[in-house]
Coordinates of C-alpha atoms and ligand atoms in Angstrom, one line a residue:
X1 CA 41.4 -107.0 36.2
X2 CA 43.3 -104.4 34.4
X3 CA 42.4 -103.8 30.8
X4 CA 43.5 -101.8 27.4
X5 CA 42.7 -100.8 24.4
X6 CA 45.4 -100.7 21.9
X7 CA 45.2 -98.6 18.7
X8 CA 46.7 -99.2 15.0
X9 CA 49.2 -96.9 13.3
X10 CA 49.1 -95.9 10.0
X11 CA 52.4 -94.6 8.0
X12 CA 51.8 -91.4 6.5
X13 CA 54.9 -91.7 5.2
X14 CA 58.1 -93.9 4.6
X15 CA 61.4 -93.7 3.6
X16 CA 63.3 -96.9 3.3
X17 CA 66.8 -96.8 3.6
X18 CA 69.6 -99.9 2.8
X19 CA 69.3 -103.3 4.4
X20 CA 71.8 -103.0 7.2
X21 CA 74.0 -105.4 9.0
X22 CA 71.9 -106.9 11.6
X23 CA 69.3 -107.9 9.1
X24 CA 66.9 -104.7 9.3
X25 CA 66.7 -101.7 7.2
X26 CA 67.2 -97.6 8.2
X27 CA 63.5 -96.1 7.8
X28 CA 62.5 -92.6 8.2
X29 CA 58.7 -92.0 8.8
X30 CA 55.8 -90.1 10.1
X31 CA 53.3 -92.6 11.9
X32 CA 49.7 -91.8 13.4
X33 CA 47.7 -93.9 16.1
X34 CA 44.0 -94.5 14.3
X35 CA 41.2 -95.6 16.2
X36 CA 41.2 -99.1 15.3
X37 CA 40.7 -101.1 19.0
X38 CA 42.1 -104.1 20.1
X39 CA 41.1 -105.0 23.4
X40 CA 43.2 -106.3 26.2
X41 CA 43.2 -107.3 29.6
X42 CA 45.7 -109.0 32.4
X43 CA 44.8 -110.7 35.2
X44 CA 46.1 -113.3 38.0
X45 CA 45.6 -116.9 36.5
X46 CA 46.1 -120.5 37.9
X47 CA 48.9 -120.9 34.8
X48 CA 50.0 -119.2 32.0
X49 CA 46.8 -118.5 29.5
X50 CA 45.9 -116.4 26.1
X51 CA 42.2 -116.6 25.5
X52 CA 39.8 -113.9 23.4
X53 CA 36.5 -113.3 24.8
X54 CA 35.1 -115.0 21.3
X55 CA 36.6 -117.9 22.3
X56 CA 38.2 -117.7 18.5
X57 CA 41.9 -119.1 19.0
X58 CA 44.3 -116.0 19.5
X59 CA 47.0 -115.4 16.9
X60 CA 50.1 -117.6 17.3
X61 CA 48.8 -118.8 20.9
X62 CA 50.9 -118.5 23.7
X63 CA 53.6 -117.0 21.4
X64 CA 51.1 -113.6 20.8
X65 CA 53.5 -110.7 20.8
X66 CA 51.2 -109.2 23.7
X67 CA 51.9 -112.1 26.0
X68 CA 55.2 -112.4 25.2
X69 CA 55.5 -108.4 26.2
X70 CA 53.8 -109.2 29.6
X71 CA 56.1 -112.1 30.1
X72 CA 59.2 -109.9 29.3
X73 CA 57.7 -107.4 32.1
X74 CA 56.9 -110.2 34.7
X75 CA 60.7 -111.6 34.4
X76 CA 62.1 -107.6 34.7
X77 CA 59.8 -107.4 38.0
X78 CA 61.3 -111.2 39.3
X79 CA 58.0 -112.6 39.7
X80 CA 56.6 -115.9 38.7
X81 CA 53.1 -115.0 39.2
X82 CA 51.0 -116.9 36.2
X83 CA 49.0 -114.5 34.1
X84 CA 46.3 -114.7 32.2
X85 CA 45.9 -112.4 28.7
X86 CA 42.6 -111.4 26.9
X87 CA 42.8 -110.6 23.5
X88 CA 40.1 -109.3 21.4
X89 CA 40.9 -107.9 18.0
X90 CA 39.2 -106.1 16.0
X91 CA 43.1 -104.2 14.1
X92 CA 43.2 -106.8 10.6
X93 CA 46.4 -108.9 11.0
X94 CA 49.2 -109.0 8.6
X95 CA 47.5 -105.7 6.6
X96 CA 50.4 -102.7 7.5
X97 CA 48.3 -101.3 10.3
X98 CA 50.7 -102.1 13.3
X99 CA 48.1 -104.9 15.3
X100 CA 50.4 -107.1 16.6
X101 CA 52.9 -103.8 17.9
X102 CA 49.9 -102.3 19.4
X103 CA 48.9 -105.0 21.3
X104 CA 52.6 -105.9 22.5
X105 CA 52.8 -102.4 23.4
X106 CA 49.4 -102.7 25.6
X107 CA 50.5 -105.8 27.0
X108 CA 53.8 -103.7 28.5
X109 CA 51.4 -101.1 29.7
X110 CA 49.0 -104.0 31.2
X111 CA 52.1 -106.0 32.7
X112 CA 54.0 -103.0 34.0
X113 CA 50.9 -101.9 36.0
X114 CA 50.4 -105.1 37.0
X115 CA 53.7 -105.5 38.8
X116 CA 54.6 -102.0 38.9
X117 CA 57.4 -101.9 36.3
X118 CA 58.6 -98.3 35.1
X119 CA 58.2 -96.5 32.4
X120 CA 61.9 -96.5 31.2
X121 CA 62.0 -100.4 31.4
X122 CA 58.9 -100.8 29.1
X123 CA 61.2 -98.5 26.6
X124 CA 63.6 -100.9 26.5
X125 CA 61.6 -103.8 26.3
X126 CA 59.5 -102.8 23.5
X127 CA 62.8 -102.1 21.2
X128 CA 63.4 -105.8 22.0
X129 CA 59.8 -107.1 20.9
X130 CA 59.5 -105.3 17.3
X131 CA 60.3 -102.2 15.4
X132 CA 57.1 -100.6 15.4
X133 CA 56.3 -101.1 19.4
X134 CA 58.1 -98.5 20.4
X135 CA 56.0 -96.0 18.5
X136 CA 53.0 -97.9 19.5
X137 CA 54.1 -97.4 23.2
X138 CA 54.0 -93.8 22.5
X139 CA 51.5 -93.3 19.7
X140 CA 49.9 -90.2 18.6
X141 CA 52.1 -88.6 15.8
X142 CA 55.9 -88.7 15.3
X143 CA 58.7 -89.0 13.5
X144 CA 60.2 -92.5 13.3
X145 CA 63.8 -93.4 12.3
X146 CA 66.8 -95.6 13.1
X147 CA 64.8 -99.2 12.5
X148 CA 61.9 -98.3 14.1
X149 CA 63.5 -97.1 17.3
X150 CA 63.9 -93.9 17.7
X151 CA 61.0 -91.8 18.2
X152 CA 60.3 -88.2 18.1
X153 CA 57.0 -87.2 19.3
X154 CA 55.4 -84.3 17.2
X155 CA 52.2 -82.1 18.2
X156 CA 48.8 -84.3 17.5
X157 CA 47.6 -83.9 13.7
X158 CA 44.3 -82.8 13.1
X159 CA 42.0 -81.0 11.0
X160 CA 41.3 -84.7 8.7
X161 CA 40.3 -88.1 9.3
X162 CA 40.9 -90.8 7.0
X163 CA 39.1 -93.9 5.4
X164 CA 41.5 -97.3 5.7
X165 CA 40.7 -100.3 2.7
X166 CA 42.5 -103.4 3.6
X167 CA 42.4 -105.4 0.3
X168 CA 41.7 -109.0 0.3
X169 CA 45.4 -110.3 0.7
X170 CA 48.0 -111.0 3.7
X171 CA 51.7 -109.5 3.2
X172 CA 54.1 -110.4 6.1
X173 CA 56.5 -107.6 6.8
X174 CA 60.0 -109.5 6.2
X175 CA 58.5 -110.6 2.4
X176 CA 58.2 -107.1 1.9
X177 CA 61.7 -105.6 2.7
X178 CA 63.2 -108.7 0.9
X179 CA 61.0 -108.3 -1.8
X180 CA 62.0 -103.9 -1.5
X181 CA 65.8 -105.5 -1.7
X182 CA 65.5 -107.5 -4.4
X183 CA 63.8 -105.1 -7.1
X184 CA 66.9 -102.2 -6.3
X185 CA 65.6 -100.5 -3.2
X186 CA 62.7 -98.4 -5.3
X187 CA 61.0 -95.2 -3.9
X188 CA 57.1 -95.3 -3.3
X189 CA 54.5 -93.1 -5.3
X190 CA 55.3 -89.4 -4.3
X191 CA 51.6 -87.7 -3.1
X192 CA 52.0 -84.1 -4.1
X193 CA 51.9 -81.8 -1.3
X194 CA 48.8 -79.8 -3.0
X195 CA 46.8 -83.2 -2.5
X196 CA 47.4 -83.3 1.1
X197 CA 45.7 -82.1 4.0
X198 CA 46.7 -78.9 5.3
X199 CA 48.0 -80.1 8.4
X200 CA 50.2 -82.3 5.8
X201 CA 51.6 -79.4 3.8
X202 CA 54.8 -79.1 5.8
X203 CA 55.6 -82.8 5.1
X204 CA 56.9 -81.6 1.5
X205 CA 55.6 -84.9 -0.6
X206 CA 54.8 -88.1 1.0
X207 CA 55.4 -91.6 0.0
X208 CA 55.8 -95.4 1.2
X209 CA 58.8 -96.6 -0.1
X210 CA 56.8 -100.1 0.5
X211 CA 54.4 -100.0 -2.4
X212 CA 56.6 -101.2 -5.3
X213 CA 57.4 -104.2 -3.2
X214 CA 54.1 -104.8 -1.7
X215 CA 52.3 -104.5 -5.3
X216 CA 55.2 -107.1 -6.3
X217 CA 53.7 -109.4 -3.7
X218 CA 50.3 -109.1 -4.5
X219 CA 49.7 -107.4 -7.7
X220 CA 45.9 -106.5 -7.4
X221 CA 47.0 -104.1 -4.6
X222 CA 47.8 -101.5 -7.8
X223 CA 43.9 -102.5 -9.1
X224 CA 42.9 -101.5 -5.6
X225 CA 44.5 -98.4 -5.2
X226 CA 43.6 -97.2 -8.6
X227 CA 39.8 -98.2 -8.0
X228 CA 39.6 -96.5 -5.0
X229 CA 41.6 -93.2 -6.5
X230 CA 38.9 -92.9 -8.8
X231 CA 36.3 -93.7 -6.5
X232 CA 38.0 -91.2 -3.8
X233 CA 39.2 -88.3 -6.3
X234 CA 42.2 -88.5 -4.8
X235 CA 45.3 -90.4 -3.9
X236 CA 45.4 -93.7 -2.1
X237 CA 48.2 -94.6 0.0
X238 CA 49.7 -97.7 1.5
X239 CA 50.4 -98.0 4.9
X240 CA 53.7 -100.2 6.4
X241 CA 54.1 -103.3 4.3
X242 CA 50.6 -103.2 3.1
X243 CA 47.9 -104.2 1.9
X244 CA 46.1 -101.4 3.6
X245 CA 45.6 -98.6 1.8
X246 CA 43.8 -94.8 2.8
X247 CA 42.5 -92.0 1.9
X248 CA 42.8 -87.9 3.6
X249 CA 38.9 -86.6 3.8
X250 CA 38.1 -83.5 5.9
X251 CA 36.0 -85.0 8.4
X252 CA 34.5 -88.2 9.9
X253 CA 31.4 -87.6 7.7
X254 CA 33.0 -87.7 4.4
X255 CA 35.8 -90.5 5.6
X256 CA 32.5 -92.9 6.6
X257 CA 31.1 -92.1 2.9
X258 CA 34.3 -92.6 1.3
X259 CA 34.1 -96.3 3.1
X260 CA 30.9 -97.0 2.1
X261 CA 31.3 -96.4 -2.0
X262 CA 34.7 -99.0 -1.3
X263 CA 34.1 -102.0 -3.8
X264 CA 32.8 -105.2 -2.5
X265 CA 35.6 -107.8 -1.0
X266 CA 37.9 -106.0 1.0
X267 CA 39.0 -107.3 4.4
X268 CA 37.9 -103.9 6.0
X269 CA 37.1 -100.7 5.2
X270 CA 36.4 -97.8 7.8
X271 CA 36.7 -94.4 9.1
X272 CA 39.7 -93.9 11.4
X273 CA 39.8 -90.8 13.6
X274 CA 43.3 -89.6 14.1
X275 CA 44.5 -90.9 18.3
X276 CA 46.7 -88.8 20.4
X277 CA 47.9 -92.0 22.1
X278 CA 49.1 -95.7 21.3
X279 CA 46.8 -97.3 23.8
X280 CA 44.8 -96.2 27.1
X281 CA 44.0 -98.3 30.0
X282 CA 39.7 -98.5 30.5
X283 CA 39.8 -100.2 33.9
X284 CA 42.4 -100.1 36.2
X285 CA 40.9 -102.0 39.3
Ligands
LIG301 O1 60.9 -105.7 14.0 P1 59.9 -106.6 13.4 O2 59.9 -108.0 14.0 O3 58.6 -106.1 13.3 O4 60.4 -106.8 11.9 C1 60.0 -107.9 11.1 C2 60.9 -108.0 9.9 O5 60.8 -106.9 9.0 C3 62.4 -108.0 10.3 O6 62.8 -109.3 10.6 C4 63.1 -107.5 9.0 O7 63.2 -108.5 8.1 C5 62.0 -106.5 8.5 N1 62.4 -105.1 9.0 C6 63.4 -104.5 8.4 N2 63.7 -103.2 8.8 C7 63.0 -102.6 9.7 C8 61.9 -103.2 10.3 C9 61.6 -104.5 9.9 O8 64.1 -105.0 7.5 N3 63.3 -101.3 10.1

């Protein structure tokens, strides 16, 4: 058994560029790995299988972007071994927080142990599975651009930890950039650079070019984020395509009060600490 954990992203910030060609859009943005854990593990099966340890049906089945990633890595290596993937999540789908990436980007790791694939091979395959598994491969903090692609590995932020609020809605990425299309290709809330962390200062201001479109999906997400502003004392930003939103606080302590004074009905709310890596294997026998 070989097993993962695989750890969300957060966007710190976001720049959306035009809707290009091939049906994606140019971004420019500074993701983070959090500690929010999906677990995974491969393992030598009698056929093809996706299970969860809950035995609660796994998201999209046999189609799960993590076995879909170990697939891709089996047909690289030429084998036709069956596998078996274990998913247990605990990352919120559909909330902006990178779930699905992460855990095709742990599946690659998984797989290319598994049948001793290379590193540069995972690379490629994770720009075929989604625009955010290549960062997720990597994690930690970088600088993301081209559609999601082309990542630039930057020292590890510290010195904050932050509290994450997913309100209680669903917003599917593609809705989002049609919906950021459609109202004129609008820039996000700017946070001022005094109201960031000092680690942050450097960043000049930060937005997510997302929000106006995610807030046009699901208009209570403005409610949200001005609740928790006022509950916070400071700004609230959205993270990907939404609807999670977070706050900066100095320290675990004052992240895990911030999540406990969130008001009742979210889908999650938590402390993240800050992860200098995408994913890490926790057995490897
Ligand atoms: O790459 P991924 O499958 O995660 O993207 C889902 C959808 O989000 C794409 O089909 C596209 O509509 C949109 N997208 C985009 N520009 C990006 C990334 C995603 O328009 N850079």
């Amino acid at each position: 058994m070989i097993r993962a954990e695989a750890f969300a992203k957060v966007n710190l910030g976001l720049k959306v560029g035009s809707l290009r060609s091939d049906g994606f859009h140019t971004l420019t943005g500074l993701f983070q790995s959090i500690g929010i854990v999906d677990e995974l593990a491969i393992a030598a099966a009698e056929r093809d299988e996706v299970s969860s340890s809950s035995g609660r049906p796994v998201i999209d089945g046999m189609n799960n972007l993590a076995f879909r990633a170990a697939a891709a890595v089996r047909a690289r290596a030429g084998s036709r071994q069956p596998i078996g993937i274990a998913l247990d999540k605990t990352i919120p789908a559909a909330a902006g927080l990178g779930g699905g990436s992460a855990d095709a980007a742990a599946g690659l790791a998984l797989a290319g142990r598994y049948f001793g694939v290379d590193d540069g091979t995972l690379v490629e395959l994770a720009r075929e599975l989604g625009s955010d598994v290549p960062f997720c491969l990597r994690g930690g903090t970088a600088r993301v651009s081209g559609r999601g692609e082309i990542v630039a590995p930057l020292e590890p932020l510290s010195g904050f930890t932050l509290a994450i609020v997913v309100p209680p809605a669903e917003i599917g990425t593609a809705a989002a950039f049609r919906k950021w299309d459609e109202l004129g290709e609008p820039a996000g809330l700017q946070v001022s650079q005094a109201a960031l962390p000092p680690a942050l200062r450097d960043e000049g201001d930060l937005r997510n070019d997302l929000y106006p479109a995610a807030v046009a999906l699901v208009p209570e997400l403005d409610d949200w984020r001005g609740e928790l502003e006022e509950a916070w004392g400071r700004p609230v930003m959205l993270s990907g395509s939404g609807p999670s939103l977070f706050g900066f606080f100095v320290d675990g302590d004052e992240a895990i009060g911030a999540a406990a004074a969130v008001p009742t009905g979210s889908r999650f709310a938590e402390a993240c600490e800050l992860m200098p890596r995408g994913w890490r294997f926790t057995e490897t026998a």
